[in-house]
Structures are given as structure tokens and as C-alpha cells.
Short mmCIF file of N, CA and C in Angstrom, two decimals:
data_model
loop_
_atom_site.label_atom_id
_atom_site.label_comp_id
_atom_site.label_asym_id
_atom_site.label_seq_id
_atom_site.Cartn_x
_atom_site.Cartn_y
_atom_site.Cartn_z
N MET A 1 78.90 107.51 34.39
CA MET A 1 78.14 106.28 34.44
C MET A 1 78.05 105.78 35.87
N GLU A 2 76.93 105.20 36.19
CA GLU A 2 76.65 104.69 37.53
C GLU A 2 76.70 103.17 37.51
N ARG A 3 77.43 102.57 38.43
CA ARG A 3 77.55 101.11 38.53
C ARG A 3 76.28 100.54 39.16
N VAL A 4 75.65 99.56 38.51
CA VAL A 4 74.40 98.99 39.01
C VAL A 4 74.36 97.48 38.79
N THR A 5 73.54 96.80 39.57
CA THR A 5 73.17 95.40 39.35
C THR A 5 71.67 95.39 39.16
N VAL A 6 71.19 94.81 38.06
CA VAL A 6 69.78 94.81 37.73
C VAL A 6 69.22 93.40 37.90
N PHE A 7 68.17 93.26 38.70
CA PHE A 7 67.50 91.99 38.91
C PHE A 7 66.22 91.99 38.08
N LEU A 8 66.05 90.98 37.26
CA LEU A 8 64.91 90.92 36.35
C LEU A 8 63.81 90.01 36.89
N ARG A 9 62.60 90.23 36.41
CA ARG A 9 61.38 89.48 36.75
C ARG A 9 60.68 90.08 37.96
N THR A 10 60.07 89.23 38.80
CA THR A 10 59.29 89.72 39.94
C THR A 10 59.90 89.27 41.24
N SER A 11 59.43 89.83 42.35
CA SER A 11 59.89 89.49 43.69
C SER A 11 61.27 90.06 43.96
N LEU A 12 61.49 90.52 45.18
CA LEU A 12 62.81 91.02 45.56
C LEU A 12 63.69 89.83 45.91
N PHE A 13 64.93 89.87 45.45
CA PHE A 13 65.83 88.76 45.72
C PHE A 13 67.26 89.24 45.82
N SER A 14 68.13 88.38 46.42
CA SER A 14 69.53 88.73 46.61
C SER A 14 70.37 87.47 46.71
N PHE A 15 71.69 87.62 46.66
CA PHE A 15 72.60 86.48 46.75
C PHE A 15 72.94 86.12 48.19
N GLY A 16 73.15 87.10 49.07
CA GLY A 16 73.69 86.84 50.39
C GLY A 16 72.66 86.84 51.50
N GLY A 17 73.05 86.34 52.67
CA GLY A 17 72.20 86.38 53.85
C GLY A 17 71.38 85.12 54.03
N PRO A 18 70.85 84.93 55.23
CA PRO A 18 70.09 83.71 55.53
C PRO A 18 68.77 83.59 54.77
N GLU A 19 68.19 84.69 54.36
CA GLU A 19 66.92 84.66 53.63
C GLU A 19 67.11 84.84 52.13
N ALA A 20 68.35 84.75 51.65
CA ALA A 20 68.64 85.01 50.24
C ALA A 20 68.04 83.94 49.34
N HIS A 21 67.53 84.38 48.20
CA HIS A 21 67.02 83.47 47.19
C HIS A 21 66.89 84.17 45.86
N LEU A 22 67.05 83.43 44.82
CA LEU A 22 66.75 83.88 43.47
C LEU A 22 65.87 82.81 42.84
N PRO A 23 64.66 83.16 42.42
CA PRO A 23 63.78 82.17 41.82
C PRO A 23 64.40 81.56 40.55
N VAL A 24 64.06 80.32 40.28
CA VAL A 24 64.56 79.62 39.10
C VAL A 24 64.15 80.38 37.84
N GLY A 25 65.08 80.52 36.93
CA GLY A 25 64.78 81.15 35.65
C GLY A 25 65.05 82.64 35.58
N VAL A 26 65.41 83.27 36.70
CA VAL A 26 65.70 84.69 36.63
C VAL A 26 67.11 84.91 36.08
N MET A 27 67.39 86.12 35.68
CA MET A 27 68.72 86.49 35.22
C MET A 27 69.13 87.76 35.94
N VAL A 28 70.40 87.84 36.29
CA VAL A 28 70.96 89.02 36.91
C VAL A 28 71.94 89.64 35.93
N VAL A 29 71.85 90.95 35.75
CA VAL A 29 72.72 91.67 34.83
C VAL A 29 73.52 92.69 35.63
N GLU A 30 74.86 92.61 35.55
CA GLU A 30 75.72 93.59 36.21
C GLU A 30 76.38 94.46 35.16
N GLY A 31 76.51 95.74 35.45
CA GLY A 31 77.15 96.64 34.51
C GLY A 31 77.04 98.08 34.93
N ASN A 32 77.25 98.96 33.98
CA ASN A 32 77.20 100.40 34.23
C ASN A 32 75.95 101.00 33.59
N LEU A 33 75.23 101.78 34.40
CA LEU A 33 74.04 102.46 33.92
C LEU A 33 74.48 103.64 33.07
N VAL A 34 74.11 103.61 31.80
CA VAL A 34 74.50 104.66 30.87
C VAL A 34 73.45 105.77 30.84
N ASP A 35 72.16 105.37 30.87
CA ASP A 35 71.09 106.36 30.75
C ASP A 35 69.79 105.77 31.28
N ARG A 36 68.92 106.64 31.75
CA ARG A 36 67.55 106.28 32.11
C ARG A 36 66.67 106.94 31.06
N VAL A 37 65.99 106.11 30.28
CA VAL A 37 65.15 106.62 29.20
C VAL A 37 63.69 106.39 29.55
N ALA A 38 62.78 106.96 28.78
CA ALA A 38 61.35 106.87 29.08
C ALA A 38 60.88 105.44 29.24
N GLY A 39 61.37 104.52 28.41
CA GLY A 39 60.89 103.15 28.45
C GLY A 39 61.72 102.20 29.29
N GLY A 40 62.85 102.67 29.86
CA GLY A 40 63.70 101.78 30.65
C GLY A 40 65.06 102.38 30.91
N ILE A 41 66.08 101.52 30.88
CA ILE A 41 67.45 101.98 31.12
C ILE A 41 68.35 101.44 30.01
N VAL A 42 69.46 102.15 29.80
CA VAL A 42 70.51 101.69 28.90
C VAL A 42 71.67 101.26 29.78
N LEU A 43 72.16 100.04 29.56
CA LEU A 43 73.17 99.43 30.43
C LEU A 43 74.31 98.88 29.59
N GLU A 44 75.55 99.13 30.03
CA GLU A 44 76.73 98.46 29.46
C GLU A 44 77.06 97.33 30.42
N THR A 45 76.88 96.09 29.99
CA THR A 45 77.01 94.95 30.88
C THR A 45 78.46 94.54 31.11
N ASP A 46 78.72 94.01 32.32
CA ASP A 46 80.00 93.39 32.64
C ASP A 46 79.85 91.87 32.62
N ARG A 47 78.73 91.40 33.16
CA ARG A 47 78.48 89.96 33.18
C ARG A 47 77.01 89.66 33.42
N LEU A 48 76.61 88.46 33.02
CA LEU A 48 75.25 87.96 33.20
C LEU A 48 75.33 86.73 34.09
N LEU A 49 74.41 86.63 35.06
CA LEU A 49 74.42 85.53 36.03
C LEU A 49 73.08 84.81 36.03
N ASP A 50 73.11 83.52 36.41
CA ASP A 50 71.86 82.78 36.56
C ASP A 50 71.38 82.86 38.01
N GLU A 51 70.30 82.12 38.34
CA GLU A 51 69.69 82.21 39.67
C GLU A 51 70.60 81.70 40.79
N ARG A 52 71.66 80.99 40.46
CA ARG A 52 72.61 80.51 41.48
C ARG A 52 73.87 81.36 41.55
N GLY A 53 73.89 82.43 40.80
CA GLY A 53 75.04 83.32 40.80
C GLY A 53 76.16 82.85 39.88
N ARG A 54 75.88 81.83 39.06
CA ARG A 54 76.88 81.33 38.12
C ARG A 54 76.94 82.24 36.91
N GLU A 55 78.15 82.53 36.47
CA GLU A 55 78.34 83.42 35.34
C GLU A 55 77.90 82.74 34.05
N LEU A 56 77.01 83.41 33.32
CA LEU A 56 76.56 82.93 32.02
C LEU A 56 77.40 83.53 30.90
N SER A 57 77.81 84.80 31.10
CA SER A 57 78.61 85.48 30.09
C SER A 57 79.34 86.66 30.72
N ALA A 58 80.56 86.87 30.26
CA ALA A 58 81.31 88.05 30.68
C ALA A 58 81.53 88.98 29.50
N ALA A 59 80.91 88.67 28.38
CA ALA A 59 81.02 89.50 27.19
C ALA A 59 80.27 90.81 27.41
N GLY A 60 80.92 91.92 27.12
CA GLY A 60 80.27 93.22 27.30
C GLY A 60 79.21 93.47 26.24
N LEU A 61 78.04 93.89 26.67
CA LEU A 61 76.95 94.24 25.78
C LEU A 61 76.43 95.62 26.15
N LYS A 62 75.87 96.31 25.21
CA LYS A 62 75.15 97.55 25.51
C LYS A 62 73.69 97.26 25.18
N ILE A 63 72.85 97.22 26.22
CA ILE A 63 71.46 96.85 26.03
C ILE A 63 70.52 97.88 26.65
N GLN A 64 69.33 97.96 26.08
CA GLN A 64 68.27 98.78 26.66
C GLN A 64 67.27 97.82 27.27
N LEU A 65 67.09 97.92 28.59
CA LEU A 65 66.13 97.07 29.30
C LEU A 65 64.86 97.85 29.57
N PRO A 66 63.70 97.33 29.14
CA PRO A 66 62.45 98.04 29.42
C PRO A 66 62.09 97.94 30.90
N TRP A 67 61.43 98.96 31.42
CA TRP A 67 61.02 98.98 32.83
C TRP A 67 60.20 97.73 33.19
N SER A 68 59.43 97.20 32.24
CA SER A 68 58.59 96.04 32.52
C SER A 68 59.39 94.78 32.85
N LYS A 69 60.66 94.71 32.45
CA LYS A 69 61.51 93.56 32.73
C LYS A 69 62.30 93.71 34.03
N ILE A 70 62.32 94.90 34.59
CA ILE A 70 63.17 95.18 35.75
C ILE A 70 62.34 95.13 37.03
N ASP A 71 62.78 94.30 37.96
CA ASP A 71 62.14 94.25 39.27
C ASP A 71 62.72 95.35 40.14
N HIS A 72 64.03 95.37 40.29
CA HIS A 72 64.68 96.43 41.04
C HIS A 72 66.14 96.56 40.64
N ILE A 73 66.75 97.68 41.01
CA ILE A 73 68.14 97.97 40.67
C ILE A 73 68.90 98.21 41.97
N LEU A 74 70.01 97.52 42.14
CA LEU A 74 70.89 97.71 43.28
C LEU A 74 72.01 98.64 42.85
N GLU A 75 71.99 99.87 43.35
CA GLU A 75 73.01 100.84 42.95
C GLU A 75 74.30 100.55 43.70
N GLY A 76 75.42 100.74 43.00
CA GLY A 76 76.72 100.45 43.58
C GLY A 76 77.21 99.06 43.23
N GLY A 77 76.36 98.24 42.61
CA GLY A 77 76.76 96.90 42.20
C GLY A 77 76.78 95.91 43.34
N ALA A 78 77.12 94.67 43.01
CA ALA A 78 77.14 93.61 44.02
C ALA A 78 78.53 93.34 44.52
#
């Protein structure tokens, strides 16, 4: 499994640095990439964060995210 951080919605964004921003309403999903499937990715989550980096949940989930919901993936995690 590959450790990844998945940023959802549009526009490139990040937590750190002078130009860092996350638009209101986005969600960040951190976890392990289990598989890349035709319609998206399968992810085992570690935690879910809001646009300010506040933890929404640390409950582990196994979810399939469609490519249409993913803006970009940061490999190696945050």
C-alpha cells in the first residue's frame, strides 16, 4: 500500500507556505492507497480534515473515490 493525501474538488491547494490555501468547503482525506481502479482509487483512510486542517474524523474507512472528485494526490502523505 502507498501512503497518500487526497485533495478533493478543484484548484491546487496545500497547508504550508506563504501561498498556502484551501478553499472553503473542501475536504482532505489522508490514508493508504489500496488500489487504482478504472473509475478512481480505493483508499483506507486515517483521518479526514476540513479546509483549515482541523480533524473531522480519525475513524478508519475504506472508500472508493471517483476520479471526478479528486483534484490531485500528494504521494508520501502530509
